[in-house]
Coordinates of C-alpha atoms and ligand atoms in Angstrom, one line a residue:
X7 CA 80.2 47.3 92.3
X8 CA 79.9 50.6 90.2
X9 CA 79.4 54.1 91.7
X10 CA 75.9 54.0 89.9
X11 CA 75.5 50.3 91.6
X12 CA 76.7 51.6 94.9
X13 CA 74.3 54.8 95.1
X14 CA 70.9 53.1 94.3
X15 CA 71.3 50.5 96.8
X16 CA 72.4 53.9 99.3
X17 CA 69.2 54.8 98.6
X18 CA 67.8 51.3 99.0
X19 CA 66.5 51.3 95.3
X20 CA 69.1 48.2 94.6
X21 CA 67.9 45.9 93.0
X22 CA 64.4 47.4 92.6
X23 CA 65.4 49.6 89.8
X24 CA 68.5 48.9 87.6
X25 CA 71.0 50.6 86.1
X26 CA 69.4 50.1 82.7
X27 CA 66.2 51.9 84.1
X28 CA 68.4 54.6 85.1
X29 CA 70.0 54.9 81.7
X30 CA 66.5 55.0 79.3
X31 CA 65.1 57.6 82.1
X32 CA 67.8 60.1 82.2
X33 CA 68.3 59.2 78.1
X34 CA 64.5 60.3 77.8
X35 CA 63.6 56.9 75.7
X36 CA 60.8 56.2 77.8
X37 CA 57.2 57.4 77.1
X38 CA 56.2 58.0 80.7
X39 CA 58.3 60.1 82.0
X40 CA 58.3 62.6 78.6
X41 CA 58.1 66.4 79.9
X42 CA 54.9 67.6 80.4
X43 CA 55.3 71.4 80.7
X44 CA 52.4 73.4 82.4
X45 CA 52.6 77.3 82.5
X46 CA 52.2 78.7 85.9
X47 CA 51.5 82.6 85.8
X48 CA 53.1 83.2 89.1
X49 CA 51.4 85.5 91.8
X50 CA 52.1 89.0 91.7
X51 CA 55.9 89.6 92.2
X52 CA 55.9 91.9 95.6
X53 CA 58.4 94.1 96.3
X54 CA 61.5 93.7 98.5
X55 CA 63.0 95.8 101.2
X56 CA 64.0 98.2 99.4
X57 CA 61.2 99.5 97.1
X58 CA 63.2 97.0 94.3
X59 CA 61.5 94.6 92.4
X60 CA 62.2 91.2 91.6
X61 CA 63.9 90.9 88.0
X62 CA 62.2 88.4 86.1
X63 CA 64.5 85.3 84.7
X64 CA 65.6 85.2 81.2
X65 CA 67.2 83.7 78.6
X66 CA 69.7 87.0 78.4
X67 CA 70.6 87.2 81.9
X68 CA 70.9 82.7 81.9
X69 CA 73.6 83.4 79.8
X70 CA 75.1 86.4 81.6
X71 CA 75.3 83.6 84.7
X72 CA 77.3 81.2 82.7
X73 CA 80.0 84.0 82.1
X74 CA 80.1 85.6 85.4
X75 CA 83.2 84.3 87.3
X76 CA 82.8 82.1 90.3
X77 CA 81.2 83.8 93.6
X78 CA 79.2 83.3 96.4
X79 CA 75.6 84.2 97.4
X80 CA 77.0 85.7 99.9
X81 CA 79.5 88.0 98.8
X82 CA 76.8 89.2 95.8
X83 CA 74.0 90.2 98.5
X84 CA 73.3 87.2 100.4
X85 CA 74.3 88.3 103.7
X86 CA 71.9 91.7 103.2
X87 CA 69.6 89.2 102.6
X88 CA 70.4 86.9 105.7
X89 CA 70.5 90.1 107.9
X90 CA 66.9 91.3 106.6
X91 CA 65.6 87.2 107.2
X92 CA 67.3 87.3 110.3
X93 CA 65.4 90.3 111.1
X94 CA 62.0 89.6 109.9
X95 CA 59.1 89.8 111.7
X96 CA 56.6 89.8 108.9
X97 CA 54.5 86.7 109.9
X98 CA 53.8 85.1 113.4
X99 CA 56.8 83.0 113.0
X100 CA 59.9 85.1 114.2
X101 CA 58.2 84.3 117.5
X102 CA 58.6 80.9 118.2
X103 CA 61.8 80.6 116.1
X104 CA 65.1 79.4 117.6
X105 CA 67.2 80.2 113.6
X106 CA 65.6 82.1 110.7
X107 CA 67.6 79.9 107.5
X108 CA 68.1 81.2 104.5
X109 CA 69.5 79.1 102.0
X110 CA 72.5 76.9 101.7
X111 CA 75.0 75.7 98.3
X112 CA 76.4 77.2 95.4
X113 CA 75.7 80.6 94.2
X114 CA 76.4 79.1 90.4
X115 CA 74.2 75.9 90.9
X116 CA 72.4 74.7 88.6
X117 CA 69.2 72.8 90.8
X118 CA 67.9 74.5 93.5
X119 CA 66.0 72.9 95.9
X120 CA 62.8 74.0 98.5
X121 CA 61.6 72.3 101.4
X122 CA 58.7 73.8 103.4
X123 CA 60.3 75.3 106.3
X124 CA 63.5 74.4 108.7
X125 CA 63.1 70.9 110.3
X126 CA 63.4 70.9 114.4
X127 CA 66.6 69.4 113.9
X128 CA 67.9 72.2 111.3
X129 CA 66.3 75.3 113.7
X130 CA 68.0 74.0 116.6
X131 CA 71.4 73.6 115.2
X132 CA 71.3 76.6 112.4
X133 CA 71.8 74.9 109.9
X134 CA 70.4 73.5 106.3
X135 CA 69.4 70.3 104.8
X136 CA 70.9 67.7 108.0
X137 CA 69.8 65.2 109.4
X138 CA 68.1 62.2 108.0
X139 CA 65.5 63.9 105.7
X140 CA 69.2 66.0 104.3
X141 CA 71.0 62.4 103.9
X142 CA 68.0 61.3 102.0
X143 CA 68.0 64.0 100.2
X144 CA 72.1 64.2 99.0
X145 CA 71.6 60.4 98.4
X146 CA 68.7 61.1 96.3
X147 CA 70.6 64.5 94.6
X148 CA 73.8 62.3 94.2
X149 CA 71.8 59.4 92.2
X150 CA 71.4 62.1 89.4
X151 CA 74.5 63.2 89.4
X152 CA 74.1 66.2 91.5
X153 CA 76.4 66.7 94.7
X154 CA 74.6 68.1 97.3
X155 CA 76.0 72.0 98.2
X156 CA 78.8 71.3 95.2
X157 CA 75.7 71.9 92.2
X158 CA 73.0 72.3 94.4
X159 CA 71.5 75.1 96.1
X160 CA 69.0 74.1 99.3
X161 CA 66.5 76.8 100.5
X162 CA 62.8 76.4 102.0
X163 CA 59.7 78.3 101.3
X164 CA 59.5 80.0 104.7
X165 CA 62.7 81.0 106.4
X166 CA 61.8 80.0 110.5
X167 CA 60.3 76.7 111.7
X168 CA 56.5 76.5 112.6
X169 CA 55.8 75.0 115.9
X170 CA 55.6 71.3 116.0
X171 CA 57.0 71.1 112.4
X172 CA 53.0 71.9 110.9
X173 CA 53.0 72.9 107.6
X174 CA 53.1 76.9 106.8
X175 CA 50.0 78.5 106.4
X176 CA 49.2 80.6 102.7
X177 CA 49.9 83.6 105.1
X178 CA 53.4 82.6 106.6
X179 CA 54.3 81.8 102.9
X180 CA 53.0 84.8 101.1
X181 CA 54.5 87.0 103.8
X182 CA 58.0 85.0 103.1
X183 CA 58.0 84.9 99.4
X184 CA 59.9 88.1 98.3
X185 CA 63.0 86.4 100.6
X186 CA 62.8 83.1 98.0
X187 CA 62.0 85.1 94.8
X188 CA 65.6 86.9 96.0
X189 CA 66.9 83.7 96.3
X190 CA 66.2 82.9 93.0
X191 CA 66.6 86.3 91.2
X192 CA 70.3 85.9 92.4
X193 CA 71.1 82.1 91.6
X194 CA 69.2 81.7 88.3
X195 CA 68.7 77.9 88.6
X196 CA 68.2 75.5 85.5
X197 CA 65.9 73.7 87.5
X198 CA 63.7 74.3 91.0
X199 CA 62.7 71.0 92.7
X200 CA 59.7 71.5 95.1
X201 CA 59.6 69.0 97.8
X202 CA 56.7 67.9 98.9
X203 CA 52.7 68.9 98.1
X204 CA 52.7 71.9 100.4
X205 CA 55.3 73.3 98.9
X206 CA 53.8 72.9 95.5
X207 CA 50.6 74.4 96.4
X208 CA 52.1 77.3 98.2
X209 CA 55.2 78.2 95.7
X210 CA 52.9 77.3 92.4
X211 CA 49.5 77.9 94.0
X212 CA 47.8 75.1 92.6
X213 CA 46.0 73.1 95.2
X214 CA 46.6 69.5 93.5
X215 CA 47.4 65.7 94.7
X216 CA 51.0 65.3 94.9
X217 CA 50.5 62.6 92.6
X218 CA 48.8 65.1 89.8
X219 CA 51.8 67.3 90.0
X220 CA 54.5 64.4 89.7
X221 CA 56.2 64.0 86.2
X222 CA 55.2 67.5 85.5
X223 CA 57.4 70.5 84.6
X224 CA 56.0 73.6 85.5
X225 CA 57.5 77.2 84.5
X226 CA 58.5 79.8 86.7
X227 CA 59.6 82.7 85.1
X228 CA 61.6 80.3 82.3
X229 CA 62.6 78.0 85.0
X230 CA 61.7 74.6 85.1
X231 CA 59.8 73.2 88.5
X232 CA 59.1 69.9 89.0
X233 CA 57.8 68.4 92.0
X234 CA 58.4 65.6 94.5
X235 CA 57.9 64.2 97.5
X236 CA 58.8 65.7 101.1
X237 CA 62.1 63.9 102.5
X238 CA 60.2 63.8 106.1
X239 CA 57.5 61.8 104.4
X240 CA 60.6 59.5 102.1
X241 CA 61.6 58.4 105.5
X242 CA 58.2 57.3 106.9
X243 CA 57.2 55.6 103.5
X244 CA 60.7 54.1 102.2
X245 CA 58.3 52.1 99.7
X246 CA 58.2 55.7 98.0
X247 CA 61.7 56.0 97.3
X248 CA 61.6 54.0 93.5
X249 CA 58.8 56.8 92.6
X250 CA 61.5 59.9 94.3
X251 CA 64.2 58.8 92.9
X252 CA 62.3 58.4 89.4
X253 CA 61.4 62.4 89.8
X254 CA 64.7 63.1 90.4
X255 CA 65.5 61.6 87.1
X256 CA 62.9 63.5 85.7
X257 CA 64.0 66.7 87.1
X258 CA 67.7 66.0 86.0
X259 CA 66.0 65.3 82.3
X260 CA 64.5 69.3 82.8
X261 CA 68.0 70.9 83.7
X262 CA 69.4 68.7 80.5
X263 CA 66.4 70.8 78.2
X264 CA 67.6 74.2 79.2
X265 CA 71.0 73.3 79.2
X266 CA 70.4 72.3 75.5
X267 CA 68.4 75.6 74.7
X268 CA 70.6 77.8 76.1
X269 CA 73.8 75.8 74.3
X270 CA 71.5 76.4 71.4
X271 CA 70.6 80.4 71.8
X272 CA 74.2 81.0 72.3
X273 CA 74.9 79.2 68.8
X274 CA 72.0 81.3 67.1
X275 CA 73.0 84.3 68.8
X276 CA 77.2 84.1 67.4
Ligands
LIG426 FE1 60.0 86.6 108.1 FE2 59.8 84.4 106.6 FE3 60.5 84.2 109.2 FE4 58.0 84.9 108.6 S1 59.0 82.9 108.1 S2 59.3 85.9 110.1 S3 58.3 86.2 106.7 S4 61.7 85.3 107.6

């Protein structure tokens, strides 16, 4: 059995899809899953702590990424960040917390990843992407080629866990979002994978079906989004793993585009 073999049937996809599926999707040969890019005009950035703005992404500052040397979020303002999160009161949710979490991977990565809010499991142990719904998720990340925390950046839309795990109100997130737009200000991802519809709505405010936003790339200040489904919800519904794992694909198809552009804008620009 193949690593390629050995993942899908991790993720239970064995022999549902097959490695020749996998091939023509990542490849791009297939009609259905061509890009479909949407422009998002994001909200209003707001301002952070500091009377600083959010710098908008760009194509000049992608490239100033690639040649910066290795370092951490945290040693290039992350833990100013985690001190402010940790210290947050902005919304009702500081309240109930038991962890405010900001995010977890590599500073360099090239996916970053959002999930609504910390799981139960997460806020009680203080710590990121675990659990079940993280297992699906790394499974899912490694299926594409992606290592979970290696490549891969985790965060979540609002930083401390609403009560009974409900989903964050427009409020919670609004009042959270200059902590993210740090987040990604900082890491400059190729591509941002939104899990789950509340997330969507919230991040991209566009009140859709899941299913509308699927297969979809959206742009966020140059970034590519795309959109899939929550890991909480994989685990309930394992008959919705084929259609995860084929966003995934999807998303890892995305990140191949801008890697190709900004190959190519380094080429015109020498
Ligand atoms: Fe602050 Fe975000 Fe926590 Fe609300 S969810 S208290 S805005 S860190």
């Amino acid at each position: 059995m193949n690593r390629d073999e050995a993942l899908l049937r991790e993720l239970g996809l064995w022999p549902t899809v097959s490695l020749l599926e996998t091939k023509i999707l990542i490849e791009g040969q297939d009609a259905f899953a061509r890009p479909h890019a949407v422009k998002v005009t994001p909200p209003s950035t707001q301002p952070v702590s500091h009377g600083q703005s959010i710098k908008p992404l760009d194509a000049k500052e992608e490239r100033v990424k690639e040649t910066k040397p290795e370092e951490s979020v945290k040693s290039t303002g992350q833990l100013t960040l985690q001190e402010r999160v940790l210290s947050c009161a902005a919304c009702a949710l500081h309240a109930t917390r038991q962890h405010a979490l900001v995010g977890k991977g590599n500073a360099q990565a090239d996916w970053l990843v959002i999930a609504e809010s910390p799981s139960t499991e997460e806020d009680l142990h203080n710590q990121v992407a675990i659990g079940s719904a993280g297992e699906m998720l790394a499974n899912l990340l490694n299926a594409v080629g992606a290592t979970a925390f290696e490549n891969t950046y985790h965060t979540y839309l609002v930083k401390c866990r609403p009560v009974h795990n409900r989903p964050p109100s427009q409020e919670e997130s609004r009042a959270c979002r200059h902590h993210l737009l740090e987040e990604i200000s900082h890491l400059q991802p190729k591509v941002i994978v939104l899990l789950g519809r509340t997330v969507a709505k919230l991040f991209l405010e566009l009140d859709l079906p899941l299913t509308q936003m699927r297969q979809k790339s959206y742009d966020f200040r140059g970034v590519g989004v795309v959109v899939t489904q929550d890991m909480g919800a994989l685990l309930r519904q394992p008959s919705e793993k084929a259609q995860a794992w084929r966003d995934f694909i999807f998303a890892k198809k995305i990140l191949n585009q801008c890697t190709q552009r900004v190959g190519s804008d380094d080429t015109t620009n020498t």
